[in-house]
Coordinates of C-alpha atoms in Angstrom, one line a residue:
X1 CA 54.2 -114.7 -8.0
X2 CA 52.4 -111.3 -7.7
X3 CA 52.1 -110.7 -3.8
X4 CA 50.8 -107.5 -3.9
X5 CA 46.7 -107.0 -3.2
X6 CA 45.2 -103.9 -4.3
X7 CA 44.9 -101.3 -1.6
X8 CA 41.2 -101.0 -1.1
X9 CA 39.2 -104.1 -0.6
X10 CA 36.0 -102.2 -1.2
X11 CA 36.1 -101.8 -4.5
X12 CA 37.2 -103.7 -7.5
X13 CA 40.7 -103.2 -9.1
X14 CA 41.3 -101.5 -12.0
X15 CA 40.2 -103.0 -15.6
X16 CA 42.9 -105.6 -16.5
X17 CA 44.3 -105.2 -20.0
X18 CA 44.6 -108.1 -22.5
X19 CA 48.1 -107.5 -22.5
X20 CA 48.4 -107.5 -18.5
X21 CA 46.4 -110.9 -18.5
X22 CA 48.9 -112.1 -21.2
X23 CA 51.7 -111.4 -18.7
X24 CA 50.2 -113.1 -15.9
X25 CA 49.0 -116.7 -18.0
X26 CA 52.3 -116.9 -19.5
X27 CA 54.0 -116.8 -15.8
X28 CA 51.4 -119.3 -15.0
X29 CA 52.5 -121.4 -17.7
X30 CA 56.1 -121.8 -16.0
X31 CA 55.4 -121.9 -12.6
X32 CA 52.1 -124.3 -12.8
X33 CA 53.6 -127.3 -10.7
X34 CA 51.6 -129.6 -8.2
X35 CA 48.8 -131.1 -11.0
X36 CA 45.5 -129.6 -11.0
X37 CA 44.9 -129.5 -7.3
X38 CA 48.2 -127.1 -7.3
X39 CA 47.3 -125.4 -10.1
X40 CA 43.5 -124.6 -9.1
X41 CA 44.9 -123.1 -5.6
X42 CA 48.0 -121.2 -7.3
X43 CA 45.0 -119.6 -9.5
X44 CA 42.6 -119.4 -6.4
X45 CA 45.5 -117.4 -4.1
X46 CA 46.3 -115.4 -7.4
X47 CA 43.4 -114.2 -9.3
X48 CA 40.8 -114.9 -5.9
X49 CA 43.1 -113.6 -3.0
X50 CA 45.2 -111.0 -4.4
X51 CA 44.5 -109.7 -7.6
X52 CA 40.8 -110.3 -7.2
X53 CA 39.5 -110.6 -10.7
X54 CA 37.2 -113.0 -10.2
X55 CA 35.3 -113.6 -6.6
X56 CA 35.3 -116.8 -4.5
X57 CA 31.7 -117.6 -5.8
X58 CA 32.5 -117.2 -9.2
X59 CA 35.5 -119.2 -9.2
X60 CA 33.8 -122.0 -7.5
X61 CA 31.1 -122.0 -10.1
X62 CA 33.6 -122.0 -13.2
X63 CA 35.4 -124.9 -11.2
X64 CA 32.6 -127.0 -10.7
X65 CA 31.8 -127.2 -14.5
X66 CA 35.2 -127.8 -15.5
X67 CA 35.4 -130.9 -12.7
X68 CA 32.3 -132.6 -15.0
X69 CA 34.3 -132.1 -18.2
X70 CA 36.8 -134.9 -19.8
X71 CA 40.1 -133.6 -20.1
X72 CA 42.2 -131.2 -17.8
X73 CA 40.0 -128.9 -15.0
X74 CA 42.8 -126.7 -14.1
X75 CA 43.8 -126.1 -18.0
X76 CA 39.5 -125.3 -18.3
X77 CA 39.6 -123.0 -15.5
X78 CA 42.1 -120.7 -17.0
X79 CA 40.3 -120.9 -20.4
X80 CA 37.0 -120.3 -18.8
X81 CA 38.2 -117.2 -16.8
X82 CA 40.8 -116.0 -19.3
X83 CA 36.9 -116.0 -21.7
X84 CA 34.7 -114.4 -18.9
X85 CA 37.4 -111.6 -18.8
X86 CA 38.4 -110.9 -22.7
X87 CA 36.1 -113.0 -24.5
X88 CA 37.2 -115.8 -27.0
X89 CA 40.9 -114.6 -27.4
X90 CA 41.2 -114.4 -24.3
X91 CA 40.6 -117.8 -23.2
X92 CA 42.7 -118.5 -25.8
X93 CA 45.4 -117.2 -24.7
X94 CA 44.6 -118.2 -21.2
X95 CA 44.5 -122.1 -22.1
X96 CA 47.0 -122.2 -24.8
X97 CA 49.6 -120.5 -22.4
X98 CA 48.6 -122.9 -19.4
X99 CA 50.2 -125.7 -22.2
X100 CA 52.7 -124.3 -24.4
X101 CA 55.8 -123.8 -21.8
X102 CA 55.1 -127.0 -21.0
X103 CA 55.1 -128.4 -24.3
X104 CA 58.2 -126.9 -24.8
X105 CA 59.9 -128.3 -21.7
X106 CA 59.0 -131.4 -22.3
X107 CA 60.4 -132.0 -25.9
X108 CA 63.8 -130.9 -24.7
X109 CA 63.5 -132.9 -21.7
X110 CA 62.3 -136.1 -23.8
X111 CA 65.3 -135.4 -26.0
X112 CA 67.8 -135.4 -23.2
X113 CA 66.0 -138.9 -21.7
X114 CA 66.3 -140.3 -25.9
X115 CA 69.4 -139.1 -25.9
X116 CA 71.4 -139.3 -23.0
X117 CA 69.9 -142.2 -21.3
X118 CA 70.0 -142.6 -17.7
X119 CA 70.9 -139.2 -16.1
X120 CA 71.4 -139.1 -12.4
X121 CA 71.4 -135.8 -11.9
X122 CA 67.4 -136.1 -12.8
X123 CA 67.1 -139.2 -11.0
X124 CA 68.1 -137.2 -8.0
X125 CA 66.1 -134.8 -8.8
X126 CA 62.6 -136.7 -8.7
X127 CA 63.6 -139.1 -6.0
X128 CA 62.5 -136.0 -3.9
X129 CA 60.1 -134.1 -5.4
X130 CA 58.0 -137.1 -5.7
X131 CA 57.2 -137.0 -1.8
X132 CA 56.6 -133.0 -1.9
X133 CA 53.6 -133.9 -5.1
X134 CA 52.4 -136.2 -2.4
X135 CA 52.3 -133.4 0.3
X136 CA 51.1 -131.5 -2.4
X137 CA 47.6 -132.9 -3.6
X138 CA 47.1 -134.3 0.1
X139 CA 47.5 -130.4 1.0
X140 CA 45.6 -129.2 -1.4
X141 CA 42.7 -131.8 -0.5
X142 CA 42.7 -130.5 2.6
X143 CA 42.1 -126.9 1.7
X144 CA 39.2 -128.3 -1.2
X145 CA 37.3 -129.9 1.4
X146 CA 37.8 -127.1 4.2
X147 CA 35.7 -125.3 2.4
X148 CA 33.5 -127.8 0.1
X149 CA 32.3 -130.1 3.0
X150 CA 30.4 -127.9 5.2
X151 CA 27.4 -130.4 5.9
X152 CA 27.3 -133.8 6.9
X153 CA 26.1 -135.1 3.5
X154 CA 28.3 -134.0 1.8
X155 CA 31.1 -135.7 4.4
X156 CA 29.1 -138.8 3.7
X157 CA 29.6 -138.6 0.0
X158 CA 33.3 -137.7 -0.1
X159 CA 33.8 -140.7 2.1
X160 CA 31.6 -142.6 0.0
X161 CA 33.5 -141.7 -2.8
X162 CA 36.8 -142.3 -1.4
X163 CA 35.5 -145.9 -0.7
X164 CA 34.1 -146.6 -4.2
X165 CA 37.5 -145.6 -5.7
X166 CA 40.2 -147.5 -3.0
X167 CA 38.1 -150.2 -1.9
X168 CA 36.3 -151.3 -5.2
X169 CA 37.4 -149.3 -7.5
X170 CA 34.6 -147.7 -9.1
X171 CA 35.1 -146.1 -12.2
X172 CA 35.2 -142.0 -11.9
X173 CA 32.3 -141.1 -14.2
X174 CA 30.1 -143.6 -12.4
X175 CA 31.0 -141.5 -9.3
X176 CA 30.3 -138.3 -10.9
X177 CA 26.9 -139.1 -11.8
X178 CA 26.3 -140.8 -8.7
X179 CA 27.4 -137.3 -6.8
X180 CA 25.6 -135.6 -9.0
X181 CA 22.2 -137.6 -8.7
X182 CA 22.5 -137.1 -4.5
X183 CA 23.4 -133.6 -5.2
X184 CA 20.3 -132.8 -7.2
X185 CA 18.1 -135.0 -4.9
X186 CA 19.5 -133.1 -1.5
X187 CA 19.1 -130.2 -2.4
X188 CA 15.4 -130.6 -3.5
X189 CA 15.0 -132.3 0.4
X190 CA 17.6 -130.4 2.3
X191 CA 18.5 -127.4 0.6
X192 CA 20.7 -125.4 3.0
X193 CA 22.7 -128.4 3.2
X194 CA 23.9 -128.3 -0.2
X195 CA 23.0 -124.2 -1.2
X196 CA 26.9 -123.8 -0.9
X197 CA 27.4 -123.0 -4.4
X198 CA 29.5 -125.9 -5.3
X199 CA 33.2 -126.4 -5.2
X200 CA 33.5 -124.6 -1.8
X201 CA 31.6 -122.5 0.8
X202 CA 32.2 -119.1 -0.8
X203 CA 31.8 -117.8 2.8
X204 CA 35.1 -116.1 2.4
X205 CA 35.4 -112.6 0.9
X206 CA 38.5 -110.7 -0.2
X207 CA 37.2 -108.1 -1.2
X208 CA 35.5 -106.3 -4.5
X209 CA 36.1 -108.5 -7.8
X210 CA 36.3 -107.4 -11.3
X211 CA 34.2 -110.1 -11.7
X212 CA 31.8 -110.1 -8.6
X213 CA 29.1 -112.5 -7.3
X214 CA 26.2 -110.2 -8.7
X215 CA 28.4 -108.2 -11.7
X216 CA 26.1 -109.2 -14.3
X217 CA 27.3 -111.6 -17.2
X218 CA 29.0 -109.7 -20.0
X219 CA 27.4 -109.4 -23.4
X220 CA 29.7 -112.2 -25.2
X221 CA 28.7 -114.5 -22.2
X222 CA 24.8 -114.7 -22.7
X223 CA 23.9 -118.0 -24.9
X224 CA 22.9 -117.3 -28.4
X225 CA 22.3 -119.9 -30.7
X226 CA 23.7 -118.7 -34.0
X227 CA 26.9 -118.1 -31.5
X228 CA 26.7 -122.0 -30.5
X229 CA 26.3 -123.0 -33.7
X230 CA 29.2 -120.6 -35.3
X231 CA 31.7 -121.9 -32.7
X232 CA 31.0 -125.5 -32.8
X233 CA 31.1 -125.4 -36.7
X234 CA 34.7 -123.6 -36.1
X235 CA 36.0 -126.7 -33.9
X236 CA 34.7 -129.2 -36.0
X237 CA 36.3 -127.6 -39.6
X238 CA 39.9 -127.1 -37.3
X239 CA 39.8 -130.7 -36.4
X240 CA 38.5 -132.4 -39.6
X241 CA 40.8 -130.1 -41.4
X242 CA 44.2 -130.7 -39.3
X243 CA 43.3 -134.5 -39.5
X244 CA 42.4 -134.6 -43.0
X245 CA 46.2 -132.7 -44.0
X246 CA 47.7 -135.2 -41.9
X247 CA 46.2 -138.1 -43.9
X248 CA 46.8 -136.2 -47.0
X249 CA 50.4 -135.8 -46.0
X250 CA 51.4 -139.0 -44.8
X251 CA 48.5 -141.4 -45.4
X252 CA 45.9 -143.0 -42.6
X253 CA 48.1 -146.0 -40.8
X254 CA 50.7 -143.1 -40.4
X255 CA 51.9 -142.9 -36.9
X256 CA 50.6 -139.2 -36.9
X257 CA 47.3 -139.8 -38.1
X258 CA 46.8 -142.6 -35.9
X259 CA 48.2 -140.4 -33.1
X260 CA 45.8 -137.1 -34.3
X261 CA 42.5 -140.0 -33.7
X262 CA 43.6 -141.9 -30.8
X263 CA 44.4 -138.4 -28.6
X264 CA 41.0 -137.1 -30.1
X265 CA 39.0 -140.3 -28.6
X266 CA 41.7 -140.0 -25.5
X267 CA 40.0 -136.4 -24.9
X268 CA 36.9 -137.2 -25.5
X269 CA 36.0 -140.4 -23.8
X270 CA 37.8 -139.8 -20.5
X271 CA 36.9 -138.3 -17.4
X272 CA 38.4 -137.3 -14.1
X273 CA 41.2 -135.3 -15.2
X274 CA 45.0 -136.7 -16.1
X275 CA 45.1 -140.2 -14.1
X276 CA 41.5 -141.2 -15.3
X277 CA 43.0 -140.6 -18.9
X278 CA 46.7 -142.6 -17.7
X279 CA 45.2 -146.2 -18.1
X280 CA 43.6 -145.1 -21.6
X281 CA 46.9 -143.9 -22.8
X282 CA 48.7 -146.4 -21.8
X283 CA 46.6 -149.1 -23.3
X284 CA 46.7 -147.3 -26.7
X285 CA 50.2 -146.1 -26.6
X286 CA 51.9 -149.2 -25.4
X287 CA 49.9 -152.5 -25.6
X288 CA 48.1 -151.2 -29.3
X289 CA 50.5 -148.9 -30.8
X290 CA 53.9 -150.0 -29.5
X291 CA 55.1 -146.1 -29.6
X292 CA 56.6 -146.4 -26.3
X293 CA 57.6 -149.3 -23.9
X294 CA 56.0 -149.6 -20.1
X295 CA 59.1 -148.4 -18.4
X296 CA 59.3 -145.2 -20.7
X297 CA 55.5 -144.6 -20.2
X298 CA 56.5 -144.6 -16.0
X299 CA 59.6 -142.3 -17.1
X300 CA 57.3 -139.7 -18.7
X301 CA 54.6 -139.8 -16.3
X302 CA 57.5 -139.0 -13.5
X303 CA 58.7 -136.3 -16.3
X304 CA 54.8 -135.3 -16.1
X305 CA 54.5 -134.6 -12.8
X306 CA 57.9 -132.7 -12.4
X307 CA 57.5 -129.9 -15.1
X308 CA 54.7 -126.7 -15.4
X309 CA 51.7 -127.4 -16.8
X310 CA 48.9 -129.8 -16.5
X311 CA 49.8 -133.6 -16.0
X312 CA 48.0 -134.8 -18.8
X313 CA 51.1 -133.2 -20.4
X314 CA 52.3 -136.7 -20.0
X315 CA 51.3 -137.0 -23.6
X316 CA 53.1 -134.9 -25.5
X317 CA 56.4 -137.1 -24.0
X318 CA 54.1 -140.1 -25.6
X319 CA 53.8 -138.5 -28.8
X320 CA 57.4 -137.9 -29.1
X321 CA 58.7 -140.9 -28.3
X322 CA 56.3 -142.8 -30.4
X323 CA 57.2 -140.8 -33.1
X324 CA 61.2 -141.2 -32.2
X325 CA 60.3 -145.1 -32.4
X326 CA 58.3 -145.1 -35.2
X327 CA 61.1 -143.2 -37.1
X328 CA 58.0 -141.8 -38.7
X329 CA 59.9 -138.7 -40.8
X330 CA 62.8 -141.1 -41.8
X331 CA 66.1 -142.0 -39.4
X332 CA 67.9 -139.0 -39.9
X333 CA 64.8 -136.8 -38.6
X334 CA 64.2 -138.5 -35.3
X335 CA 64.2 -135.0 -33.0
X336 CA 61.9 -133.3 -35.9
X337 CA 59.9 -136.0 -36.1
X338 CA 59.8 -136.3 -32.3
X339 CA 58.7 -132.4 -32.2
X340 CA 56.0 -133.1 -34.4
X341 CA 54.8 -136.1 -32.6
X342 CA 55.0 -134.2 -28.9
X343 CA 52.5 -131.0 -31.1
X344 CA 50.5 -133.7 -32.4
X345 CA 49.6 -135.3 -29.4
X346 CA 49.3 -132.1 -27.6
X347 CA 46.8 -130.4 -30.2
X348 CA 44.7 -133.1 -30.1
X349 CA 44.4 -133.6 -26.6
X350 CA 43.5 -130.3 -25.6
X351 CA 41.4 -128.7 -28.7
X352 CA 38.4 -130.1 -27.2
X353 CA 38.6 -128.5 -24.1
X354 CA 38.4 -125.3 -26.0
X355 CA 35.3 -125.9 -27.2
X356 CA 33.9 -127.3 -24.3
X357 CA 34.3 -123.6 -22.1
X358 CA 33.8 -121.6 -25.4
X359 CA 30.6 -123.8 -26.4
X360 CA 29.6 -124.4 -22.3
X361 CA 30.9 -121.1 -20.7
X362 CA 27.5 -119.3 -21.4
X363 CA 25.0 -122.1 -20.4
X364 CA 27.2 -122.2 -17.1
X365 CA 27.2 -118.5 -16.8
X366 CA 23.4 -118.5 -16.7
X367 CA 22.9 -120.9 -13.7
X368 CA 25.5 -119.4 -11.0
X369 CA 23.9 -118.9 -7.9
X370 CA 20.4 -121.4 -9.2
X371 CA 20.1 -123.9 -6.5
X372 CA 18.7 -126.7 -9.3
X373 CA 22.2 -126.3 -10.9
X374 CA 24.6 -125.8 -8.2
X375 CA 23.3 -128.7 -5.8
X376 CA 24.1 -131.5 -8.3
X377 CA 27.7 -129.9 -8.9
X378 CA 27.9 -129.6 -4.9
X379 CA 27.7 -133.1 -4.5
X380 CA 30.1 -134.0 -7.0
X381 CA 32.9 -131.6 -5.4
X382 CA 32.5 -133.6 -2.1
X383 CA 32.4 -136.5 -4.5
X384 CA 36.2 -135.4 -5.9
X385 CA 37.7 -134.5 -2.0
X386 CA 37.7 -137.9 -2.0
X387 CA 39.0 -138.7 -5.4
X388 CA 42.1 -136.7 -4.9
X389 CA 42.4 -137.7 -1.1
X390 CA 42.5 -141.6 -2.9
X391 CA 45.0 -140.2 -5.9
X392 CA 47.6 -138.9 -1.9
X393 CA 47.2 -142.6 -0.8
X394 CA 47.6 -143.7 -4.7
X395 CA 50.8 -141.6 -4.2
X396 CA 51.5 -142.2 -0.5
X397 CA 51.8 -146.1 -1.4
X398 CA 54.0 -146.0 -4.7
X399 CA 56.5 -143.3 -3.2
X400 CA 56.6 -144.7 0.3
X401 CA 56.8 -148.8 -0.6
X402 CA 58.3 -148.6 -4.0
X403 CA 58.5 -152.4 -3.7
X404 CA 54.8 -152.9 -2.7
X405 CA 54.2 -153.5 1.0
X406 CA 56.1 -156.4 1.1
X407 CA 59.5 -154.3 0.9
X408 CA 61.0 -151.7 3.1
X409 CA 59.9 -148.5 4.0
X410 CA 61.6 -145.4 2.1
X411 CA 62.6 -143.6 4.9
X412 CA 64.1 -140.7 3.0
X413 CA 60.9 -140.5 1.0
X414 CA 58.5 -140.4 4.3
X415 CA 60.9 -137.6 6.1
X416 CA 60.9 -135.5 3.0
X417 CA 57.0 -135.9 2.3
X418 CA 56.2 -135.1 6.1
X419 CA 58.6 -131.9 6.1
X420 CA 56.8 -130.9 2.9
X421 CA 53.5 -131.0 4.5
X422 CA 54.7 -129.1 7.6
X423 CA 56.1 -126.4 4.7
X424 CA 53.0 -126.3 3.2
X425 CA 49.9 -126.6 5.7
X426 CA 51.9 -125.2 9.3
X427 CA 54.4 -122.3 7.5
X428 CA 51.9 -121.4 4.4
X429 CA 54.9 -122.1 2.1
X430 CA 54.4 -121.7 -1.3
X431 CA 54.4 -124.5 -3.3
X432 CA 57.0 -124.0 -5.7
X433 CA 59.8 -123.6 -3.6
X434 CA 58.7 -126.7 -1.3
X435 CA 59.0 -128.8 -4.9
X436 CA 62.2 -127.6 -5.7
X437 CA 63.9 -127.2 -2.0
X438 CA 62.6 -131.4 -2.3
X439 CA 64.2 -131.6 -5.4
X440 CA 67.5 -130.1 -4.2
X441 CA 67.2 -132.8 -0.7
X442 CA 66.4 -136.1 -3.4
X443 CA 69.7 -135.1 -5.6
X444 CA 71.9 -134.3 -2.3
X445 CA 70.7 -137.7 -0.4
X446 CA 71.5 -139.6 -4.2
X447 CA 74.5 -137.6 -4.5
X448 CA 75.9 -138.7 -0.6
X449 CA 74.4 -142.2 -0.8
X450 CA 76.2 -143.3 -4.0

């Protein structure tokens, strides 16, 4: 990662070229570990801290809209910014290279797992990186509510919200709106407790932004309705069309068809980023569909967490081995039609969160810093601390007590986790070497224990 900041704080850095911002989403793309929570503070330290493109505010704002979406917030957030910064192909580029390197890793790994079976050199591998994506989201919950609960309402509803979703599990959306409803109603009774602009205090300033708390919105930002209209119209022709070739090409009950319709209601009806979407998936994929068993759904949500990209990713190893199964381009094209299923899956997944930052951004753009707007969204960032402070105990549990409570303790497991945290919270390690300096400790330990 870029370390450098520019020299003068004072004033904004230079114009950023689209070329430049290419460079810098396409590294993103590769080095995105950690699921959202590590990708929203890998893009907070890069394009907040040190490059400062965008300022704290800003960011925050963009952030709380994507939270609210269905589908993946951190894959949003680089579409949204990549948009603010070089209009529609630039967010574009921005989202699409957040989940192409990804895509591509995964298809070769899922053809190594098809393939080769059980490898314990990966084995290895994730038996220690699991406890540094632990350390990992419980880190980076830490530094979300540092600077999101700054008022003791909005404590009240991150515990509340852990509690809905540990204790009696409570559907995500229904805590959403709930956040949102004691968002909007605080701050019409106690506005300076929730005037913090959302996902974060925005009390800290690095300096002059390209795109600062009062630069006013660009031109291709302001909400136009023949704009709305022209986009949306865009999305819908690109989806019917891709569907309706697929149909044309291999017929309705095909396993792409099917696969094209059940990733576009997966996008669409689920909330709360990649493990709100999990149960969904899992349903469809293995219980209705039979693409993939149970135990290879667990394998590619380990392969998920492990590789770049956002951990909804998890579907393009779905789509590829229920394509593989299916044998749907005949036995002798298993990998091809593997390929195909993996770009299905993705495409379909994540083309409506195009349209929800290219359709949204400018309705978003015209509320930053209006206290009507940003309380509700307020509320429901203390609302998520404690959904992802639930998804480290979710963790915590399964990695710890991979036999339930009833078993043993993973020793190995606890000692790596905790010397994660220490790497990450007391020595301000960066996060990718922590995951793979894990990763290196889980193969050794496999490698000396037999």
């Amino acid at each position: 990662m870029d370390t450098a900041a520019p020299e003068n704080p004072n004033r904004p850095p230079d114009p950023i070229t689209l070329g430049e911002a290419f460079r810098y989403w396409l590294k993103l793309g590769f080095i995105s570990f950690g699921g959202p929570t590590g990708q929203i503070a890998i893009m907070h330290q890069d394009l907040v801290e040190r490059k400062r493109w965008i300022s704290e505010k800003r960011f925050l704002h963009a952030l709380n809209y994507c939270m609210v979406l269905p589908g993946p917030e951190a894959q949003q957030l680089a579409t949204y910014i990549g948009w603010m910064m070089h209009r529609t192909w630039g967010g574009v580029i921005s989202g699409g290279l957040f989940v192409l390197p990804s895509l591509f890793i995964l298809i070769a790994l899922t053809w190594v797992y098809l393939v080769f079976g059980e490898v314990p050199l990966v084995a290895g591998i994730f038996y220690g990186i699991k406890p540094a994506v632990t350390a990992v989201v419980l880190f980076a919950a830490w530094r979300i509510g540092s600077r999101a609960l700054k008022s003791a309402p909005l404590w009240a509803i991150s515990a509340g919200a852990f509690v809905a979703i540990f204790v009696f599990q409570v559907p995500f959306p229904a805590i959403v709106l709930a956040a949102g409803i004691l968002g909007y109603v605080g701050g019409r009774i106690a506005p300076d407790k929730f005037a913090t602009g959302g996902h974060g205090s925005a009390q800290k300033h690095y300096g002059a932004a390209l795109i600062d708390d009062a630069t006013p919105t660009p031109a291709h930002a302001f909400f136009r309705w023949p704009r709305f209209a022209g986009i949306l119209a865009v999305f819908l022709a690109i989806w019917a069309g891709t569907l309706a070739a697929l149909i044309a090409l291999f017929g309705w009950e095909s396993t792409f068809a099917q696969m094209g319709w059940f990733f576009t209601k997966a996008a669409l009806l689920t909330f709360g980023g990649a493990y709100a979407v999990l149960p969904y998936v899992y349903q469809g994929g293995v219980e209705h569909y039979h693409w993939l068993t149970a135990t290879q759904m667990i394998d590619g949500l380990a392969l998920g967490e492990t590789t770049p990209g956002p951990l909804i990713m998890v579907v393009a190893f779905v789509g590829f081995v229920g394509a593989w199964t299916k044998a749907a381009l005949g036995v002798s094209a298993l990998a091809l039609a593997g390929c195909t299923g993996a770009a299905v899956a993705t495409f379909y997944t994540f083309l409506p969160s195009f349209l929800f930052i290219l359709l949204g951004g400018p309705l978003v753009e015209s509320t930053h810093g209006n206290l009507k707007f940003t309380a509700p969204l307020t509320g429901i960032t203390a609302a998520v601390v404690g959904v992802i402070l639930n998804l480290a105990a979710f963790f915590a549990w399964h990695v710890l007590w991979p036999e339930g409570f009833s078993g043993r303790l993973d020793v190995f497991s606890l000692l790596v986790g905790l010397a994660a945290l220490a790497a990450l919270w007391r020595y301000r390690t960066g996060m990718i070497p922590v995951i793979f300096a894990c990763g290196a400790a889980g193969l050794i330990y496999r490698l000396i224990s037999g």
